[in-house]
CSV table of C-alpha atoms and ligand atoms in Angstrom, one decimal:
chain,number,residue,atom,x,y,z
A,1070,MET,CA,32.6,-6.8,103.7
A,1071,SER,CA,30.8,-5.1,106.7
A,1072,LYS,CA,27.3,-3.7,106.1
A,1073,GLY,CA,28.5,-0.4,107.5
A,1074,HIS,CA,31.2,-0.3,105.3
A,1075,MET,CA,28.9,-1.0,102.4
A,1076,ASP,CA,26.4,1.9,103.4
A,1077,LYS,CA,29.4,4.4,103.1
A,1078,LYS,CA,28.9,5.4,99.7
A,1079,PRO,CA,31.8,7.3,98.3
A,1080,VAL,CA,31.1,11.0,97.9
A,1081,ILE,CA,32.0,12.0,94.5
A,1082,PRO,CA,32.8,15.5,94.4
A,1083,ILE,CA,31.1,17.5,91.7
A,1084,LYS,CA,33.5,19.5,90.0
A,1085,ALA,CA,32.9,23.0,89.1
A,1086,GLY,CA,31.5,23.3,85.6
A,1087,SER,CA,30.2,19.7,85.5
A,1088,LEU,CA,26.7,20.6,86.5
A,1089,GLU,CA,26.6,23.1,83.7
A,1090,LYS,CA,27.8,20.5,81.3
A,1091,THR,CA,25.0,18.3,82.4
A,1092,ARG,CA,22.5,21.2,81.9
A,1093,THR,CA,24.1,21.8,78.5
A,1094,SER,CA,23.7,18.3,77.3
A,1095,SER,CA,20.0,18.2,78.4
A,1096,THR,CA,19.3,21.5,76.5
A,1097,VAL,CA,21.0,19.7,73.4
A,1098,THR,CA,18.8,16.8,73.9
A,1099,VAL,CA,15.7,19.0,74.2
A,1100,PHE,CA,16.7,20.9,71.3
A,1101,PHE,CA,17.4,17.7,69.3
A,1102,GLU,CA,14.1,16.1,70.6
A,1103,GLY,CA,12.4,19.4,69.2
A,1104,ALA,CA,14.0,19.2,66.1
A,1105,VAL,CA,13.1,15.6,65.5
A,1106,ARG,CA,9.4,16.5,66.4
A,1107,LYS,CA,9.7,19.4,63.9
A,1108,LYS,CA,11.4,17.0,61.3
A,1109,THR,CA,8.5,14.6,61.9
A,1110,LEU,CA,6.0,17.1,61.6
A,1111,ALA,CA,7.8,18.5,58.5
A,1112,LEU,CA,7.7,14.8,57.1
A,1113,VAL,CA,3.9,14.4,58.0
A,1114,PHE,CA,3.4,17.9,56.3
A,1115,ILE,CA,5.5,16.9,53.2
A,1116,PHE,CA,3.6,13.6,53.2
A,1117,ILE,CA,0.3,15.2,53.3
A,1118,LEU,CA,1.3,17.6,50.7
A,1119,GLN,CA,2.4,14.6,48.5
A,1120,VAL,CA,-1.2,13.2,48.4
A,1121,PRO,CA,-2.7,15.9,46.2
A,1122,VAL,CA,0.5,15.9,44.1
A,1123,LEU,CA,0.4,12.3,43.7
A,1124,TYR,CA,-3.2,12.4,43.0
A,1125,TYR,CA,-2.9,14.8,40.4
A,1126,LEU,CA,-0.1,12.9,38.8
A,1127,TYR,CA,-2.2,9.7,38.9
A,1128,THR,CA,-5.2,11.3,37.4
A,1129,THR,CA,-3.2,12.9,34.6
A,1130,GLU,CA,-0.1,11.1,33.7
A,1131,VAL,CA,-0.7,7.6,35.0
A,1132,SER,CA,-4.2,7.4,33.9
A,1133,ALA,CA,-3.3,8.7,30.5
A,1134,TYR,CA,-0.7,6.0,30.3
A,1135,VAL,CA,-3.0,3.3,31.5
A,1136,ASN,CA,-5.5,4.4,29.0
A,1137,MET,CA,-2.9,4.2,26.3
A,1138,LYS,CA,-2.2,0.8,27.2
A,1139,GLN,CA,-5.7,-0.2,27.2
A,1140,ASP,CA,-6.1,1.6,24.0
A,1141,ILE,CA,-3.4,-0.5,22.5
A,1142,LYS,CA,-5.0,-3.6,23.9
A,1143,SER,CA,-8.4,-2.6,22.3
A,1144,THR,CA,-6.7,-1.8,19.0
A,1145,SER,CA,-5.2,-5.3,18.7
A,1146,SER,CA,-8.4,-7.0,19.9
A,1147,MET,CA,-10.2,-4.6,17.5
A,1148,SER,CA,-8.1,-6.0,14.6
A,1149,SER,CA,-8.9,-9.6,15.4
A,1150,ILE,CA,-12.5,-8.7,15.7
A,1151,SER,CA,-12.3,-7.1,12.3
A,1152,LYS,CA,-10.9,-10.3,11.0
A,1153,LEU,CA,-13.9,-12.2,12.5
A,1154,CYS,CA,-16.3,-9.8,11.1
A,1155,ALA,CA,-14.5,-10.1,7.6
A,1156,ASN,CA,-15.2,-13.7,7.9
A,1157,GLY,CA,-18.8,-13.2,8.4
A,1158,SER,CA,-18.9,-13.7,12.3
A,1159,CYS,CA,-20.1,-10.1,13.1
A,1160,THR,CA,-23.2,-11.3,14.6
A,1161,ASN,CA,-21.1,-12.7,17.4
A,1162,THR,CA,-22.8,-11.0,20.5
A,1163,LYS,CA,-19.8,-11.1,22.6
A,1164,ASN,CA,-17.7,-9.1,20.0
A,1165,LEU,CA,-20.5,-6.8,19.4
A,1166,LEU,CA,-20.8,-6.0,23.2
A,1167,LYS,CA,-17.0,-5.6,23.4
A,1168,LEU,CA,-17.1,-3.1,20.4
A,1169,ARG,CA,-20.1,-1.2,21.8
A,1170,LYS,CA,-18.3,-1.0,25.2
A,1171,TRP,CA,-15.0,0.3,23.6
A,1172,ALA,CA,-16.9,2.7,21.6
A,1173,GLN,CA,-18.5,4.1,24.8
A,1174,ARG,CA,-15.3,4.1,26.7
A,1175,TYR,CA,-13.4,6.0,24.1
A,1176,PRO,CA,-15.8,8.3,22.4
A,1177,ALA,CA,-13.0,10.1,20.5
A,1178,ARG,CA,-12.0,7.0,18.6
A,1179,SER,CA,-14.1,7.5,15.4
A,1180,SER,CA,-12.7,4.0,14.0
A,1181,LEU,CA,-14.4,2.3,16.9
A,1182,ARG,CA,-17.7,4.2,16.3
A,1183,HIS,CA,-17.4,3.3,12.7
A,1184,MET,CA,-16.9,-0.3,13.4
A,1185,VAL,CA,-20.0,-0.3,15.5
A,1186,ASN,CA,-21.9,1.3,12.8
A,1187,ILE,CA,-20.8,-1.3,10.3
A,1188,VAL,CA,-21.6,-4.3,12.8
A,1189,GLU,CA,-24.8,-2.6,14.1
A,1190,PRO,CA,-25.8,0.3,12.0
A,1191,SER,CA,-29.1,1.3,13.9
A,1192,THR,CA,-27.6,1.3,17.5
A,1193,THR,CA,-25.0,4.1,17.2
A,1194,ALA,CA,-25.2,7.5,15.8
A,1195,ALA,CA,-23.2,8.5,13.1
A,1196,PRO,CA,-20.0,10.5,14.0
A,1197,SER,CA,-20.8,14.2,14.4
A,1198,THR,CA,-17.6,15.6,13.0
A,1199,THR,CA,-16.0,14.7,9.7
A,1200,VAL,CA,-12.2,14.7,9.7
A,1201,ALA,CA,-10.8,16.1,6.2
A,1202,PRO,CA,-9.4,13.1,4.3
A,1203,ASN,CA,-5.8,12.6,4.6
A,1204,GLU,CA,-4.6,12.5,0.9
A,1205,ASP,CA,-1.9,10.2,0.4
A,1206,ASN,CA,1.3,11.7,-1.1
A,1207,LEU,CA,4.4,11.0,-2.5
A,1208,SER,CA,6.4,11.1,0.9
A,1209,ASN,CA,4.4,8.3,2.0
A,1210,MET,CA,5.3,6.3,-1.1
A,1211,THR,CA,9.0,7.2,-0.5
A,1212,LYS,CA,8.8,6.0,3.1
A,1213,THR,CA,7.2,2.7,2.0
A,1214,GLU,CA,9.9,2.1,-0.7
A,1215,GLN,CA,12.6,2.7,1.7
A,1216,LEU,CA,11.3,0.2,4.1
A,1217,GLN,CA,10.7,-2.2,1.1
A,1218,ASN,CA,14.5,-1.7,0.1
A,1219,GLU,CA,13.9,-1.4,-3.6
A,1220,THR,CA,16.7,-1.7,-6.0
A,1221,ILE,CA,17.3,1.5,-8.1
A,1222,LEU,CA,18.4,0.8,-11.6
A,1223,PRO,CA,20.8,3.0,-13.3
A,1224,VAL,CA,19.0,4.6,-16.5
A,1225,GLU,CA,20.5,3.0,-19.6
A,1226,THR,CA,22.9,5.2,-21.7
A,1227,THR,CA,21.7,3.6,-24.8
A,1228,THR,CA,18.4,2.9,-26.5
A,1229,ILE,CA,17.6,-0.7,-27.0
A,1230,PRO,CA,19.7,-1.9,-29.8
A,1231,SER,CA,17.8,-2.8,-32.9
A,1232,THR,CA,19.6,-6.0,-33.4
A,1233,THR,CA,18.2,-7.4,-30.0
A,1234,THR,CA,15.9,-10.2,-30.6
A,1235,SER,CA,13.3,-11.5,-28.4
A,1236,THR,CA,15.4,-14.3,-27.2
A,1237,VAL,CA,16.0,-14.7,-23.5
A,1238,SER,CA,19.9,-14.1,-23.6
A,1239,SER,CA,19.8,-10.9,-25.7
A,1240,SER,CA,21.3,-8.4,-23.2
A,1241,THR,CA,23.4,-5.9,-25.0
A,1242,THR,CA,22.8,-2.7,-23.2
A,1243,THR,CA,25.3,-0.9,-20.9
A,1244,GLU,CA,25.1,-0.6,-17.3
A,1245,SER,CA,26.4,2.8,-16.7
A,1246,THR,CA,24.6,5.6,-15.1
A,1247,THR,CA,23.6,8.5,-17.5
A,1248,THR,CA,22.8,12.0,-18.1
A,1249,THR,CA,19.2,12.9,-17.6
A,1250,THR,CA,17.6,14.1,-20.7
A,1251,THR,CA,14.5,15.9,-20.0
A,1252,GLU,CA,12.2,16.1,-23.0
A,1253,SER,CA,9.2,18.3,-22.5
A,1254,THR,CA,6.2,16.3,-23.1
A,1255,THR,CA,2.8,17.3,-23.2
A,1256,THR,CA,0.5,16.3,-20.5
A,1257,THR,CA,-2.9,17.1,-22.0
A,1258,THR,CA,-4.9,14.0,-21.8
A,1259,THR,CA,-7.3,13.6,-24.8
A,1260,THR,CA,-9.4,10.7,-25.8
A,1261,THR,CA,-12.6,9.7,-27.7
A,1262,THR,CA,-15.3,8.0,-25.7
A,1263,GLU,CA,-18.5,6.3,-25.8
A,1264,ALA,CA,-18.9,5.3,-29.6
A,1265,THR,CA,-17.9,8.8,-31.0
A,1266,THR,CA,-14.6,9.7,-32.5
A,1267,THR,CA,-14.5,13.2,-31.3
A,1268,THR,CA,-11.4,14.1,-29.2
A,1269,THR,CA,-12.5,15.3,-25.9
A,1270,THR,CA,-10.6,16.0,-22.5
A,1271,VAL,CA,-10.7,12.9,-20.2
A,1272,PRO,CA,-12.7,14.2,-17.2
A,1273,GLU,CA,-11.1,13.6,-13.9
A,1274,LYS,CA,-13.4,12.4,-11.2
A,1275,PRO,CA,-13.3,14.8,-8.1
A,1276,ALA,CA,-11.8,13.3,-4.9
A,1277,GLU,CA,-14.2,11.1,-3.0
A,1278,ALA,CA,-14.1,13.5,-0.2
A,1279,GLY,CA,-15.2,12.4,3.2
A,1280,GLU,CA,-15.7,8.8,2.2
A,1281,ASP,CA,-12.6,7.4,4.1
A,1282,ALA,CA,-12.4,10.2,6.6
A,1283,ILE,CA,-13.5,8.2,9.7
A,1284,LEU,CA,-11.2,5.3,9.0
A,1285,PRO,CA,-7.5,5.3,10.3
A,1286,ASP,CA,-4.8,4.9,7.8
A,1287,CYS,CA,-3.9,1.3,6.9
A,1288,PRO,CA,-0.3,0.6,8.2
A,1289,GLU,CA,2.8,0.8,5.9
A,1290,THR,CA,3.3,-2.8,6.3
A,1291,PRO,CA,-0.1,-4.7,5.8
A,1292,PRO,CA,-0.3,-7.3,8.6
A,1293,ASP,CA,-1.6,-10.2,6.7
A,1294,LEU,CA,1.1,-10.6,4.1
A,1295,GLN,CA,2.2,-14.2,3.8
A,1296,GLY,CA,5.3,-13.9,1.5
A,1297,ASN,CA,5.4,-16.8,-1.0
A,1298,ILE,CA,2.2,-17.8,-2.7
A,1299,ASP,CA,1.8,-21.4,-4.0
A,1300,VAL,CA,0.3,-20.6,-7.6
A,1301,SER,CA,-0.5,-23.4,-9.7
A,1302,PHE,CA,-2.2,-23.6,-13.3
A,1303,ALA,CA,-2.6,-27.6,-13.0
A,1304,HIS,CA,-6.4,-27.3,-12.1
A,1305,THR,CA,-9.0,-25.9,-14.4
A,1306,ALA,CA,-9.6,-22.3,-13.3
A,1307,PRO,CA,-12.7,-21.9,-11.1
A,1308,GLU,CA,-15.9,-20.6,-12.5
A,1309,MET,CA,-16.7,-16.9,-12.1
A,1310,SER,CA,-19.5,-17.7,-9.7
A,1311,LYS,CA,-17.1,-19.4,-7.4
A,1312,LEU,CA,-14.6,-16.6,-7.6
A,1313,GLU,CA,-17.2,-14.2,-6.8
A,1314,ALA,CA,-18.4,-16.3,-3.8
A,1315,ASP,CA,-14.7,-16.4,-2.8
A,1316,ASN,CA,-14.3,-12.6,-2.7
A,1317,PRO,CA,-17.4,-11.3,-1.2
A,1318,LEU,CA,-15.7,-7.9,-0.2
A,1319,VAL,CA,-14.9,-7.0,-3.8
A,1320,LYS,CA,-17.7,-4.6,-5.1
A,1321,ASP,CA,-19.1,-4.1,-8.5
A,1322,GLY,CA,-16.4,-3.5,-11.1
A,1323,GLY,CA,-13.8,-5.4,-9.2
A,1324,HIS,CA,-13.4,-2.6,-6.7
A,1325,TYR,CA,-12.0,-3.3,-3.2
A,1326,LYS,CA,-11.2,-1.1,-0.3
A,1327,PRO,CA,-10.1,-2.4,3.1
A,1328,PRO,CA,-13.1,-2.2,5.3
A,1329,TYR,CA,-11.3,-1.1,8.5
A,1330,CYS,CA,-8.6,1.1,7.5
A,1331,LYS,CA,-7.9,3.8,4.8
A,1332,ALA,CA,-5.7,2.4,2.0
A,1333,LEU,CA,-2.5,4.2,1.5
A,1334,TYR,CA,-2.7,3.7,-2.3
A,1335,LYS,CA,-5.4,3.9,-4.7
A,1336,VAL,CA,-4.4,1.7,-7.7
A,1337,ALA,CA,-6.2,0.6,-11.1
A,1338,ILE,CA,-5.1,-2.6,-12.3
A,1339,VAL,CA,-5.2,-2.4,-16.1
A,1340,ILE,CA,-5.3,-5.7,-18.2
A,1341,PRO,CA,-4.8,-5.4,-22.0
A,1342,TYR,CA,-7.1,-8.3,-23.2
A,1343,ARG,CA,-8.6,-10.5,-25.9
A,1344,ASP,CA,-9.9,-13.9,-25.7
A,1345,ARG,CA,-8.3,-15.3,-22.8
A,1346,GLU,CA,-11.0,-16.2,-20.5
A,1347,GLU,CA,-9.5,-19.0,-18.6
A,1348,HIS,CA,-6.4,-17.0,-18.0
A,1349,LEU,CA,-8.6,-14.2,-16.6
A,1350,ARG,CA,-10.1,-16.6,-14.3
A,1351,TYR,CA,-6.7,-17.8,-13.0
A,1352,PHE,CA,-5.6,-14.3,-12.7
A,1353,LEU,CA,-8.8,-13.3,-10.5
A,1354,GLU,CA,-8.4,-16.5,-8.5
A,1355,TYR,CA,-5.0,-15.5,-7.2
A,1356,MET,CA,-4.7,-11.8,-7.6
A,1357,HIS,CA,-7.8,-10.6,-6.0
A,1358,PRO,CA,-6.9,-12.2,-2.6
A,1359,THR,CA,-3.3,-11.1,-2.8
A,1360,LEU,CA,-4.5,-7.4,-3.5
A,1361,GLN,CA,-6.8,-7.4,-0.6
A,1362,ARG,CA,-3.9,-8.6,1.7
A,1363,GLN,CA,-1.9,-5.8,0.4
A,1364,GLN,CA,-4.6,-3.5,1.7
A,1365,LEU,CA,-5.0,-1.5,-1.3
A,1366,ASP,CA,-8.0,0.4,-2.7
A,1367,TYR,CA,-8.0,-1.1,-6.1
A,1368,ALA,CA,-10.1,-2.0,-9.0
A,1369,ILE,CA,-9.4,-4.3,-12.1
A,1370,TYR,CA,-9.9,-3.0,-15.5
A,1371,VAL,CA,-9.9,-5.6,-18.2
A,1372,VAL,CA,-9.7,-3.8,-21.6
A,1373,ASN,CA,-11.1,-6.0,-24.2
A,1374,GLN,CA,-10.0,-5.3,-27.9
A,1375,ALA,CA,-13.0,-5.8,-30.1
A,1376,GLY,CA,-12.7,-7.2,-33.4
A,1377,THR,CA,-10.1,-9.5,-35.1
A,1378,GLY,CA,-7.7,-6.8,-36.3
A,1379,LYS,CA,-4.0,-6.7,-35.1
A,1380,PHE,CA,-3.7,-6.5,-31.2
A,1381,ASN,CA,-2.3,-3.5,-29.7
A,1382,ARG,CA,-1.3,-4.1,-26.2
A,1383,ALA,CA,0.0,-0.5,-25.4
A,1384,LYS,CA,-2.9,1.4,-26.8
A,1385,LEU,CA,-5.4,-1.0,-24.6
A,1386,MET,CA,-3.4,0.1,-21.7
A,1387,ASN,CA,-3.8,3.9,-22.6
A,1388,VAL,CA,-7.6,3.2,-22.9
A,1389,GLY,CA,-7.6,1.4,-19.6
A,1390,TYR,CA,-5.8,4.4,-17.9
A,1391,ALA,CA,-8.4,7.0,-19.6
A,1392,GLU,CA,-11.4,4.9,-18.6
A,1393,SER,CA,-10.4,4.2,-15.1
A,1394,ILE,CA,-9.7,7.8,-14.2
A,1395,LYS,CA,-13.3,8.5,-15.1
A,1396,ASP,CA,-14.5,6.4,-12.3
A,1397,HIS,CA,-12.2,6.9,-9.5
A,1398,ASP,CA,-9.3,9.2,-8.5
A,1399,PHE,CA,-6.6,6.4,-8.8
A,1400,GLN,CA,-3.2,7.6,-7.8
A,1401,CYS,CA,-1.3,5.0,-9.9
A,1402,PHE,CA,-1.6,2.2,-12.6
A,1403,ALA,CA,-0.5,-1.3,-12.6
A,1404,PHE,CA,-0.3,-2.4,-16.4
A,1405,HIS,CA,-0.7,-6.1,-16.0
A,1406,ASP,CA,-0.5,-8.9,-18.6
A,1407,VAL,CA,-3.3,-11.2,-17.9
A,1408,ASP,CA,-0.9,-14.4,-18.1
A,1409,LEU,CA,1.2,-13.3,-15.2
A,1410,VAL,CA,0.4,-14.2,-11.4
A,1411,LEU,CA,2.3,-12.8,-8.6
A,1412,GLU,CA,3.9,-15.5,-6.5
A,1413,ASN,CA,5.0,-13.2,-3.4
A,1414,ASP,CA,2.7,-10.8,-1.8
A,1415,LYS,CA,5.4,-8.7,-0.5
A,1416,SER,CA,5.7,-7.1,-3.8
A,1417,ILE,CA,3.2,-4.6,-3.0
A,1418,TYR,CA,1.7,-2.8,-5.7
A,1419,SER,CA,1.9,0.6,-3.8
A,1420,CYS,CA,2.4,3.9,-5.8
A,1421,PRO,CA,6.1,3.9,-7.0
A,1422,SER,CA,8.5,7.0,-6.5
A,1423,SER,CA,9.7,6.2,-10.0
A,1424,PRO,CA,8.2,4.0,-12.7
A,1425,ARG,CA,8.4,0.4,-11.2
A,1426,HIS,CA,9.0,-2.8,-13.2
A,1427,LEU,CA,7.2,-5.5,-11.0
A,1428,SER,CA,7.6,-8.6,-13.1
A,1429,ALA,CA,11.4,-8.8,-12.9
A,1430,GLY,CA,11.4,-12.5,-12.2
A,1431,VAL,CA,9.3,-14.7,-14.4
A,1432,ASP,CA,9.6,-18.5,-14.3
A,1433,LYS,CA,9.6,-18.6,-18.0
A,1434,PHE,CA,12.8,-16.6,-17.9
A,1435,ASN,CA,14.1,-18.7,-14.8
A,1436,TYR,CA,13.3,-15.7,-12.5
A,1437,GLN,CA,16.0,-13.6,-14.1
A,1438,LEU,CA,16.1,-10.5,-16.2
A,1439,PRO,CA,16.2,-11.5,-19.9
A,1440,TYR,CA,18.0,-8.1,-20.2
A,1441,SER,CA,18.4,-5.3,-17.8
A,1442,ALA,CA,16.2,-2.7,-19.6
A,1443,ILE,CA,13.2,-5.0,-19.9
A,1444,PHE,CA,10.0,-3.1,-18.9
A,1445,GLY,CA,7.2,-5.5,-20.0
A,1446,GLY,CA,4.8,-7.8,-18.2
A,1447,VAL,CA,3.8,-6.0,-15.2
A,1448,THR,CA,4.7,-2.4,-14.6
A,1449,GLU,CA,3.4,0.3,-12.4
A,1450,LEU,CA,3.5,4.2,-12.7
A,1451,THR,CA,1.7,6.9,-10.8
A,1452,LYS,CA,-0.7,9.3,-12.9
A,1453,GLU,CA,2.0,12.0,-12.8
A,1454,GLN,CA,4.6,9.7,-14.1
A,1455,PHE,CA,2.3,8.2,-16.8
A,1456,GLN,CA,1.3,11.7,-18.0
A,1457,LYS,CA,4.8,12.8,-18.0
A,1458,VAL,CA,5.8,10.2,-20.5
A,1459,ASN,CA,2.7,11.0,-22.5
A,1460,GLY,CA,1.4,7.2,-21.8
A,1461,TYR,CA,2.3,4.3,-24.1
A,1462,SER,CA,2.6,4.7,-27.8
A,1463,ASN,CA,-0.4,3.9,-29.9
A,1464,SER,CA,1.2,2.7,-32.7
A,1465,PHE,CA,2.6,-0.8,-32.0
A,1466,TRP,CA,0.4,-3.3,-33.8
A,1467,GLY,CA,1.1,-6.9,-33.0
A,1468,TRP,CA,3.7,-8.4,-30.6
A,1469,GLY,CA,6.7,-6.7,-29.0
A,1470,GLY,CA,8.6,-3.5,-28.5
A,1471,GLU,CA,5.9,-1.3,-27.0
A,1472,ASP,CA,7.4,-2.1,-23.7
A,1473,ASP,CA,11.0,-1.2,-24.8
A,1474,ASP,CA,9.5,2.0,-26.1
A,1475,MET,CA,8.0,2.6,-22.8
A,1476,PHE,CA,11.4,2.2,-21.2
A,1477,ASN,CA,12.7,4.9,-23.6
A,1478,ARG,CA,9.9,7.3,-22.7
A,1479,VAL,CA,10.9,6.9,-19.0
A,1480,LYS,CA,14.4,7.4,-19.8
A,1481,PHE,CA,13.9,10.4,-22.0
A,1482,SER,CA,11.6,11.9,-19.4
A,1483,GLY,CA,14.6,11.9,-16.8
A,1484,MET,CA,13.3,9.1,-14.7
A,1485,ASN,CA,14.8,5.9,-13.6
A,1486,ILE,CA,12.9,2.5,-13.3
A,1487,ILE,CA,13.0,0.6,-10.1
A,1488,ARG,CA,12.3,-2.9,-9.0
A,1489,TYR,CA,11.8,-4.9,-5.9
A,1490,PRO,CA,14.5,-7.5,-4.9
A,1491,MET,CA,14.4,-10.5,-7.2
A,1492,ASP,CA,13.3,-12.7,-4.2
A,1493,ILE,CA,10.1,-11.1,-4.1
A,1494,SER,CA,9.6,-9.9,-7.7
A,1495,ARG,CA,8.4,-13.4,-8.7
A,1496,TYR,CA,5.5,-14.3,-11.3
A,1497,LYS,CA,4.4,-17.6,-12.8
A,1498,MET,CA,3.3,-17.3,-16.4
A,1499,ILE,CA,0.3,-19.1,-17.7
A,1500,THR,CA,1.7,-21.0,-20.7
A,1501,HIS,CA,-0.2,-20.5,-24.1
A,1502,GLN,CA,0.3,-20.1,-27.8
A,1503,ARG,CA,0.6,-16.7,-29.2
A,1504,GLU,CA,-2.8,-15.7,-30.4
A,1505,LYS,CA,-3.7,-14.9,-34.1
A,1506,GLY,CA,-3.4,-11.1,-34.7
A,1507,ASN,CA,-0.5,-10.8,-32.4
A,1508,GLU,CA,2.3,-11.9,-34.5
A,1509,PRO,CA,5.5,-10.1,-33.9
A,1510,ASN,CA,5.5,-6.5,-35.2
A,1511,PRO,CA,8.1,-6.1,-37.8
A,1512,LYS,CA,8.3,-2.4,-37.5
A,1513,ARG,CA,9.2,-2.5,-33.8
A,1514,PHE,CA,13.0,-2.3,-34.2
A,1515,ASP,CA,12.7,0.8,-36.2
A,1516,GLN,CA,9.9,2.3,-33.8
A,1517,ILE,CA,12.1,1.9,-30.6
A,1518,ARG,CA,14.7,3.6,-32.3
A,1519,LYS,CA,12.7,6.7,-32.7
A,1520,THR,CA,11.0,7.0,-29.3
A,1521,LYS,CA,12.7,10.3,-28.6
A,1522,ASP,CA,11.2,12.1,-31.6
A,1523,THR,CA,7.9,10.3,-31.5
A,1524,MET,CA,6.7,10.3,-27.9
A,1525,ALA,CA,5.5,13.9,-27.7
A,1526,ASN,CA,3.1,13.3,-30.5
A,1527,ASP,CA,2.1,9.6,-30.1
A,1528,GLY,CA,0.3,8.7,-26.7
A,1529,LEU,CA,-2.3,9.9,-24.2
A,1530,ASN,CA,-2.5,13.1,-26.2
A,1531,THR,CA,-3.5,11.4,-29.5
A,1532,LEU,CA,-5.6,8.5,-28.1
A,1533,GLU,CA,-8.6,7.7,-30.0
A,1534,TYR,CA,-10.9,4.8,-29.5
A,1535,LYS,CA,-14.7,3.9,-29.2
A,1536,VAL,CA,-16.0,2.3,-26.2
A,1537,VAL,CA,-18.3,-0.6,-27.5
A,1538,SER,CA,-19.4,-1.4,-23.8
A,1539,LYS,CA,-18.4,-0.8,-20.3
A,1540,GLN,CA,-19.7,-3.2,-17.8
A,1541,LYS,CA,-19.2,-3.3,-14.1
A,1542,ASN,CA,-19.0,-7.0,-13.4
A,1543,LYS,CA,-18.5,-8.3,-10.0
A,1544,LEU,CA,-14.9,-9.0,-10.0
A,1545,TYR,CA,-13.7,-6.5,-12.9
A,1546,THR,CA,-14.8,-3.7,-15.0
A,1547,ASN,CA,-15.0,-5.0,-18.5
A,1548,VAL,CA,-14.3,-2.4,-21.2
A,1549,THR,CA,-14.8,-3.5,-24.7
A,1550,VAL,CA,-13.1,-1.1,-27.1
A,1551,ASP,CA,-12.8,-0.5,-30.7
A,1552,ILE,CA,-9.2,0.7,-31.3
A,1553,MET,CA,-9.4,0.9,-35.0
A,1554,ALA,CA,-7.1,-1.8,-35.5
A,1555,PRO,CA,-5.7,-2.8,-39.0
A,1556,ALA,CA,-6.7,-5.8,-40.4
A,1557,ARG,CA,-4.2,-8.7,-39.7
B,78,LIG,C1,11.7,-8.3,-26.2
B,78,LIG,C2,10.6,-7.6,-26.7
B,78,LIG,C3,9.6,-7.2,-25.7
B,78,LIG,C4,9.2,-8.3,-24.8
B,78,LIG,C5,10.3,-9.2,-24.3
B,78,LIG,C6,10.0,-10.3,-23.6
B,78,LIG,C7,11.0,-6.5,-28.9
B,78,LIG,C8,11.6,-5.2,-29.5
B,78,LIG,C9,13.0,-5.5,-30.3
B,78,LIG,C10,14.0,-5.6,-29.5
B,78,LIG,N1,11.0,-6.5,-27.6
B,78,LIG,O1,12.6,-8.7,-27.1
B,78,LIG,O2,8.5,-6.5,-26.3
B,78,LIG,O3,8.4,-8.0,-23.8
B,78,LIG,O4,11.3,-9.4,-25.4
B,78,LIG,O5,9.3,-11.2,-24.1
B,78,LIG,O6,10.8,-7.5,-29.6
């Protein structure tokens, strides 16, 4: 192609309106460009606005969450440190420093302050406010029991037949549910105390207000339960001094309280007793550690029948009840044979919603109920339940029947008995000869036929005894008592 030809650019005619079009498109561009700028500005503006909002959220919500997480972490470390302290390693400086740091960081956490006070009493001021004690109540008990999945038994329709003997296979009661019979029983508690025979009203110790106020409640499920316990009586029971050394946290009178949380239940363990020293040492050997793992506030009362007259297990248990409530505001009472040792710590001695039969499975009976209405061995009732049935009868001298009478009392008071599942209701019995003065009571058959008529006038409201001595030993309170036993 020639240059001239190349220089001749074609003239493109501008059509009418096309310039306008170009002008319009650039206006739009400008408009959009402006909008984008505005949008960017808006975004920048929004972004700037976000800063204080996010900052606000962070300082409130997020930091609360972070603190909570740290709190949880602290709590679990706290519990591991508690364990160390319980083992006597509280002097560990690293732990102490950690405790002190946490206590400073979370001044509102009274439990931390309290721990520092325990570990290092002089360095931390006592908490300035006292929270009112959180009184344990029945709704707590019900919750625990729901969790523990207890078996509710039907109340028997018949009384224990008089033909039943003490043999293992004697099960002649019927299993149908019943009408509730409500007998009005008096709840006045009277007794004779301290070597006098005058009948006096049992004083009830006022609540130990404030004592536990700074501790958090113990958990519903104690963390250190181990399940099955290997119980054996093949060895000689340890000496009392060894048992005392093994249980340093048990205070005088056999009283224990969990050191780092407020127990949900205050339980008196009442043991009717005479001349079973080695059994008692086996009992203390196994039961103290078990009850501590159950995180109970408990004390052990050994009610020792003075003299050589006929033995009266039931009356001794009434005495144990009456004497224990003078010392502490116990909420419930475990009436416990000294020769029975619990083999599974998941059978918690918590306060029951209905009278509870704890020793459902005993090795002697092949871990099966000898009869469905059996209510002997180990039972537990709240104070209200025990008062409602007027306690045990005082009139069963010698072996047998007093527990069946108590079963009848429970039934005639319109209550059911409950049990834990058989796989945890397990006890090992220390084998022994029946002692002199505890021969079978021939009147028992007749007595248990008449419970309905006698219970209102034979029990806590007619209890008379003389305290020969009351000693707070290291691992148990020893109440030696004259119960005016007939000669054997
Ligand atoms: C029962 C006894 C109970 C005892 C159990 C288990 C009687 C009353 C007459 C039926 N009752 O037979 O007291 O706890 O055996 O040993 O003897």
